[in-house]
Amino acid sequence: MAILIDGKATSFAMKEELKVKIEAFEKENGFAPGLSVIIVGDDPASAVYVRNKENACAAVGIKSTTYRLPGDTAEEELLALIRRLNADVSVHGILVQLPLPKQICEETVLATISPNKDVDAFHAQNVGHIMIGNYHFLPCTPAGVMALLDRYDISVEGKHCVVIGRSNIVGKPQAMLLLEKNGTVTICHSRTKNLADITRQADILVAAVGRANFVTADMVKEGATVIDVGINRLPDGTLCGDVAFNEVEKKAYAITPVPGGVGPMTVTMLLYNTLTAAKESLK
Ligand code: NAP
């Protein structure tokens, strides 16, 4: 049986540690880190994510403010709000919940958030910092994966790390972070030929595909660490990852479940980024 990498327990422990750090920060500086979250429209999944972020902020002592804008908000109106928050010294982090309604260009919105307040690390400037290994903020989901590997003493150095998925928010930055820790990294995607031949070489396999039970036992090397980033909803409403957990966990050395694996870590890393942004604002 594989070691179960418990993201829920790890994120709880990390939030307890963060709470102490934030208390010390507030005591020293007279203000709490502030996060502004903007949600446009009434997508139910986005509403749940935003509520989770509000609750997590409250639990660790971050002052969060949520701006709920109607689904027909004009792009310029959203950009004006972001510019106002960019200029507000009590706001250290700004997060615009994605996806956005179709009349709003996501790229323009992400580019308008001040790189110093970009706690999702989606701004091109911060993406560039990650490429050169000189950064303040790490993208939350890949950073959460790295924190899990670290907390479970799973060394990346010299390992063959295979990432399935090349999105800007997960696959690509995940590959960069594994590379930075001296992994030998292969990135796979929908045009990859002989995918299973490659994934079977992985010492550490990260699945970020968005397809339920995509990674089956025959794609995994005996003794590999398997990290499942996927969040998929089955027709019966239950959540599952990209990895066929029941069969893969029999072969793996360690594995993350879904739910309760990478998911809870994403919000935790957002909270850490917000404290970093508040500290940086003092410089
Ligand atoms: P995405 O933008 O849709 O990217 C999916 C990637 O998978 C793409 O690079 C795609 O390749 C690749 N892919 C699709 N079919 C494939 C196939 N048959 N073989 C190999 N590669 C294939 O998704 P994402 O935003 O990265 O998210 C991935 C998953 O992670 C989703 O389930 C999402 O809900 C979840 N997620 C979870 C968290 C969390 O907090 N745990 C955070 C973010 C995302 P191409 O580039 O060639 O199309």
Coordinates of C-alpha atoms and ligand atoms in Angstrom, one line a residue:
M1 CA 0.0 0.0 0.0
A2 CA 1.3 3.4 -0.9
I3 CA 1.9 6.2 1.5
L4 CA -1.1 8.5 1.3
I5 CA 0.1 12.1 0.8
D6 CA -2.5 13.9 2.9
G7 CA -3.0 17.4 1.5
K8 CA -5.7 18.2 4.0
A9 CA -3.6 17.5 7.1
T10 CA -0.5 19.2 5.5
S11 CA -2.4 22.3 4.6
F12 CA -3.9 22.4 8.1
A13 CA -0.5 22.2 9.6
M14 CA 0.9 24.9 7.2
K15 CA -2.0 27.2 8.0
E16 CA -1.3 26.9 11.8
E17 CA 2.3 27.8 11.1
L18 CA 1.2 30.7 8.9
K19 CA -1.2 32.0 11.5
V20 CA 1.7 32.4 14.0
K21 CA 3.8 34.2 11.3
I22 CA 0.9 36.6 10.5
E23 CA 0.3 37.4 14.2
A24 CA 4.0 38.3 14.5
F25 CA 3.8 40.3 11.3
E26 CA 0.8 42.3 12.5
K27 CA 2.3 42.9 15.9
E28 CA 5.5 44.2 14.4
N29 CA 3.9 46.3 11.7
G30 CA 0.5 47.3 13.0
F31 CA -1.5 46.0 10.1
A32 CA -2.6 42.6 8.8
P33 CA -1.9 41.4 5.2
G34 CA -4.8 42.3 3.0
L35 CA -6.2 40.2 0.1
S36 CA -8.8 41.5 -2.4
V37 CA -10.7 38.9 -4.4
I38 CA -12.8 39.8 -7.4
I39 CA -15.4 37.5 -8.8
V40 CA -17.4 38.3 -11.9
G41 CA -20.6 36.5 -12.6
D42 CA -22.3 33.7 -10.7
D43 CA -20.5 30.5 -11.8
P44 CA -21.3 28.1 -8.9
A45 CA -17.8 26.5 -8.8
S46 CA -16.1 29.9 -8.7
A47 CA -18.4 31.0 -5.9
V48 CA -17.4 27.9 -3.8
Y49 CA -13.6 28.6 -4.5
V50 CA -14.0 32.3 -3.4
R51 CA -15.9 31.3 -0.3
N52 CA -13.1 28.8 0.6
K53 CA -10.5 31.6 0.1
E54 CA -12.5 34.0 2.4
N55 CA -12.8 31.3 5.1
A56 CA -9.1 30.4 4.8
C57 CA -8.1 34.1 5.1
A58 CA -10.2 34.6 8.2
A59 CA -8.7 31.4 9.8
V60 CA -5.1 32.7 9.5
G61 CA -5.7 36.4 10.1
I62 CA -5.5 37.8 6.6
K63 CA -8.0 40.7 6.0
S64 CA -9.9 39.7 2.9
T65 CA -12.4 41.7 0.9
T66 CA -14.4 40.2 -1.9
Y67 CA -15.8 42.2 -4.8
R68 CA -18.8 40.5 -6.4
L69 CA -19.4 42.0 -9.9
P70 CA -22.4 41.1 -12.1
G71 CA -21.8 38.8 -15.1
D72 CA -22.3 41.6 -17.6
T73 CA -19.6 43.8 -16.1
A74 CA -17.7 45.7 -18.8
E75 CA -13.9 45.0 -19.1
E76 CA -13.1 48.6 -18.4
E77 CA -15.1 48.6 -15.2
L78 CA -13.1 45.6 -13.9
L79 CA -9.8 47.1 -15.0
A80 CA -10.7 50.4 -13.2
L81 CA -11.3 48.4 -10.0
I82 CA -8.0 46.6 -10.4
R83 CA -6.2 49.9 -10.9
R84 CA -7.8 51.3 -7.7
L85 CA -6.7 48.2 -5.7
N86 CA -3.2 48.4 -7.2
A87 CA -3.0 51.9 -5.7
D88 CA -4.5 51.0 -2.3
V89 CA -1.7 50.5 0.2
S90 CA -3.9 48.4 2.5
V91 CA -4.3 45.8 -0.3
H92 CA -1.3 43.5 -0.6
G93 CA -2.7 40.8 -2.8
I94 CA -5.2 40.9 -5.7
L95 CA -6.8 37.8 -7.1
V96 CA -9.3 37.7 -10.0
Q97 CA -11.2 34.5 -10.0
L98 CA -11.1 32.7 -13.3
P99 CA -12.8 32.0 -15.7
L100 CA -14.1 35.4 -16.7
P101 CA -17.2 36.1 -18.8
K102 CA -16.5 36.2 -22.5
Q103 CA -16.7 40.0 -22.9
I104 CA -13.6 40.3 -20.7
C105 CA -10.1 39.5 -21.9
E106 CA -8.3 37.3 -19.3
E107 CA -4.9 38.3 -20.6
T108 CA -5.6 42.0 -20.3
V109 CA -7.0 41.5 -16.8
L110 CA -4.0 39.5 -15.6
A111 CA -1.6 42.0 -17.1
T112 CA -3.3 44.9 -15.3
I113 CA -2.8 43.4 -11.8
S114 CA 0.4 44.9 -10.3
P115 CA 3.1 42.2 -10.4
N116 CA 3.8 43.1 -6.7
K117 CA 0.2 42.2 -5.8
D118 CA -0.1 39.2 -8.1
V119 CA -0.5 36.5 -5.5
D120 CA -1.6 33.9 -8.1
A121 CA 1.7 34.5 -10.0
F122 CA -0.1 34.7 -13.4
H123 CA 1.4 38.0 -14.5
A124 CA 3.9 37.6 -17.3
Q125 CA 6.6 39.4 -15.2
N126 CA 6.1 36.8 -12.4
V127 CA 6.1 34.0 -14.9
G128 CA 9.4 35.3 -16.1
H129 CA 10.8 35.4 -12.6
I130 CA 9.9 31.8 -12.1
M131 CA 11.8 30.9 -15.4
I132 CA 15.0 32.5 -14.1
G133 CA 14.5 31.2 -10.5
N134 CA 14.3 34.6 -8.9
Y135 CA 10.8 35.1 -7.6
H136 CA 8.6 36.3 -4.7
F137 CA 5.4 34.4 -5.6
L138 CA 5.0 30.9 -6.9
P139 CA 1.9 29.8 -8.7
C140 CA -0.3 28.3 -6.0
T141 CA -1.0 24.8 -7.3
P142 CA 2.5 23.8 -8.4
A143 CA 3.9 25.4 -5.2
G144 CA 1.4 23.2 -3.3
V145 CA 2.7 20.1 -5.0
M146 CA 6.3 21.1 -4.2
A147 CA 5.3 21.7 -0.5
L148 CA 3.7 18.2 -0.3
L149 CA 6.9 16.5 -1.8
D150 CA 9.0 18.5 0.7
R151 CA 6.9 17.7 3.7
Y152 CA 6.8 14.0 2.8
D153 CA 10.6 14.0 2.3
I154 CA 10.3 13.0 -1.3
S155 CA 13.5 14.3 -2.9
V156 CA 13.3 15.5 -6.5
E157 CA 17.0 15.7 -7.2
G158 CA 18.1 13.4 -10.0
K159 CA 14.6 11.9 -10.3
H160 CA 12.9 11.6 -13.6
C161 CA 9.8 13.8 -13.2
V162 CA 7.1 13.5 -15.8
V163 CA 4.4 16.2 -15.9
I164 CA 1.2 15.4 -18.0
G165 CA -0.2 18.8 -19.0
R166 CA 1.3 22.0 -20.2
S167 CA -1.1 24.7 -19.1
N168 CA 0.2 28.1 -18.0
I169 CA -1.3 27.7 -14.5
V170 CA -0.2 24.1 -13.7
G171 CA 1.8 22.0 -16.2
K172 CA 4.5 24.5 -17.3
P173 CA 5.2 26.1 -13.9
Q174 CA 5.2 22.7 -12.3
A175 CA 7.9 21.5 -14.7
M176 CA 10.0 24.6 -13.9
L177 CA 9.7 24.1 -10.1
L178 CA 10.7 20.4 -10.5
L179 CA 13.6 21.4 -12.7
E180 CA 14.7 24.0 -10.1
K181 CA 14.9 21.2 -7.6
N182 CA 17.2 19.3 -9.9
G183 CA 14.7 16.9 -11.3
T184 CA 15.1 15.6 -14.9
V185 CA 11.8 16.8 -16.3
T186 CA 9.7 15.6 -19.2
I187 CA 6.5 17.5 -20.1
C188 CA 3.7 15.5 -21.9
H189 CA 0.6 16.8 -23.6
S190 CA -2.2 15.8 -26.0
R191 CA 0.2 15.5 -28.9
T192 CA 2.7 13.3 -27.0
K193 CA 3.3 10.0 -28.7
N194 CA 3.6 6.8 -26.7
L195 CA 2.5 8.6 -23.5
A196 CA 2.5 5.4 -21.4
D197 CA 6.1 4.6 -22.4
I198 CA 7.1 8.0 -21.0
T199 CA 5.0 7.9 -17.9
R200 CA 6.3 4.4 -17.0
Q201 CA 9.8 6.0 -16.7
A202 CA 8.7 8.5 -14.1
D203 CA 10.0 8.4 -10.6
I204 CA 7.6 11.3 -9.9
L205 CA 4.5 11.5 -12.0
V206 CA 2.3 14.7 -11.9
A207 CA -1.0 14.4 -13.7
A208 CA -2.7 17.8 -14.6
V209 CA -4.9 16.7 -17.5
G210 CA -8.5 17.3 -16.4
R211 CA -9.7 13.8 -17.4
A212 CA -11.2 11.4 -14.9
N213 CA -9.1 8.2 -14.2
F214 CA -6.8 9.0 -17.1
V215 CA -3.6 7.6 -15.5
T216 CA -4.1 3.8 -15.1
A217 CA -1.8 1.3 -13.3
D218 CA -0.1 0.2 -16.5
M219 CA 1.2 3.8 -17.0
V220 CA 3.0 3.9 -13.7
K221 CA 6.3 2.4 -12.6
E222 CA 6.4 0.3 -9.5
G223 CA 7.5 2.5 -6.6
A224 CA 6.7 5.9 -8.3
T225 CA 5.4 8.9 -6.5
V226 CA 2.1 9.9 -8.1
I227 CA 0.7 13.4 -7.7
D228 CA -2.8 14.0 -8.9
V229 CA -3.7 17.6 -9.7
G230 CA -6.9 16.8 -11.6
I231 CA -10.3 17.8 -10.3
N232 CA -13.1 16.1 -12.3
R233 CA -16.8 15.8 -11.5
L234 CA -18.3 12.5 -12.4
P235 CA -22.0 12.3 -13.7
D236 CA -23.1 11.3 -10.2
G237 CA -21.6 14.5 -8.8
T238 CA -18.6 13.0 -7.0
L239 CA -15.2 14.4 -7.4
C240 CA -12.3 12.4 -8.8
G241 CA -8.8 13.1 -10.0
D242 CA -6.9 12.2 -13.2
V243 CA -5.5 9.1 -11.6
A244 CA -7.3 5.8 -11.2
F245 CA -6.5 5.8 -7.5
N246 CA -7.5 2.3 -6.5
E247 CA -5.4 0.5 -9.0
V248 CA -2.4 3.0 -9.0
E249 CA -2.0 3.1 -5.3
K250 CA -1.2 -0.6 -5.3
K251 CA 2.0 0.1 -7.4
A252 CA 3.0 3.6 -6.1
Y253 CA 5.4 4.5 -3.3
A254 CA 3.3 7.5 -2.5
I255 CA 0.1 9.0 -3.9
T256 CA -2.2 12.0 -3.4
P257 CA -5.9 11.4 -3.1
V258 CA -8.7 13.5 -4.7
P259 CA -10.2 15.2 -2.9
G260 CA -7.8 15.9 0.0
G261 CA -4.6 15.9 -1.9
V262 CA -3.3 18.9 -4.0
G263 CA -6.6 20.8 -3.8
P264 CA -6.3 22.1 -0.2
M265 CA -2.7 23.1 -0.8
T266 CA -3.6 25.6 -3.5
V267 CA -5.5 27.9 -1.1
T268 CA -2.8 27.5 1.5
M269 CA -0.1 28.7 -0.9
L270 CA -2.2 31.7 -1.8
L271 CA -2.2 32.6 1.9
Y272 CA 1.6 32.3 2.0
N273 CA 1.9 34.5 -1.1
T274 CA -0.3 37.2 0.5
L275 CA 2.0 37.4 3.6
T276 CA 5.0 37.6 1.2
A277 CA 3.3 40.4 -0.7
A278 CA 2.6 42.3 2.6
K279 CA 6.3 41.8 3.6
E280 CA 7.5 43.0 0.2
S281 CA 5.3 46.1 0.5
L282 CA 7.5 47.3 3.4
K283 CA 10.6 47.4 1.3
Ligands
NAP1 P1 -5.9 22.6 -19.1 O1 -5.5 24.0 -19.3 O2 -7.2 22.0 -19.7 O3 -4.7 21.6 -19.5 C1 -4.8 20.3 -19.6 C2 -3.5 19.7 -20.2 O4 -3.7 18.3 -20.4 C3 -3.2 20.3 -21.6 O5 -1.8 20.7 -21.6 C4 -3.5 19.2 -22.5 O6 -2.6 19.1 -23.6 C5 -3.2 17.9 -21.7 N1 -4.0 16.8 -22.2 C6 -5.3 16.7 -22.5 N2 -5.6 15.5 -23.0 C7 -4.4 14.8 -23.0 C8 -4.1 13.5 -23.4 N3 -5.0 12.7 -23.9 N4 -2.8 13.1 -23.2 C9 -1.9 13.9 -22.7 N5 -2.1 15.2 -22.3 C10 -3.4 15.6 -22.4 O7 -6.1 22.2 -17.5 P2 -5.3 22.8 -16.2 O8 -5.9 24.2 -15.9 O9 -3.9 22.6 -16.3 O10 -5.9 21.8 -15.1 C11 -5.7 20.4 -15.2 C12 -6.5 19.7 -14.1 O11 -6.1 20.2 -12.9 C13 -8.0 20.0 -14.2 O12 -8.7 18.9 -13.8 C14 -8.2 21.1 -13.2 O13 -9.5 21.2 -12.7 C15 -7.2 20.7 -12.2 N6 -6.7 21.8 -11.3 C16 -6.6 21.6 -10.0 C17 -6.2 22.6 -9.2 C18 -6.1 22.3 -7.7 O14 -6.1 23.2 -6.9 N7 -5.9 21.0 -7.3 C19 -5.8 23.8 -9.7 C20 -5.8 24.0 -11.0 C21 -6.3 23.0 -11.9 P3 -2.6 20.2 -24.8 O15 -1.9 21.4 -24.2 O16 -1.9 19.6 -25.9 O17 -4.0 20.5 -25.1

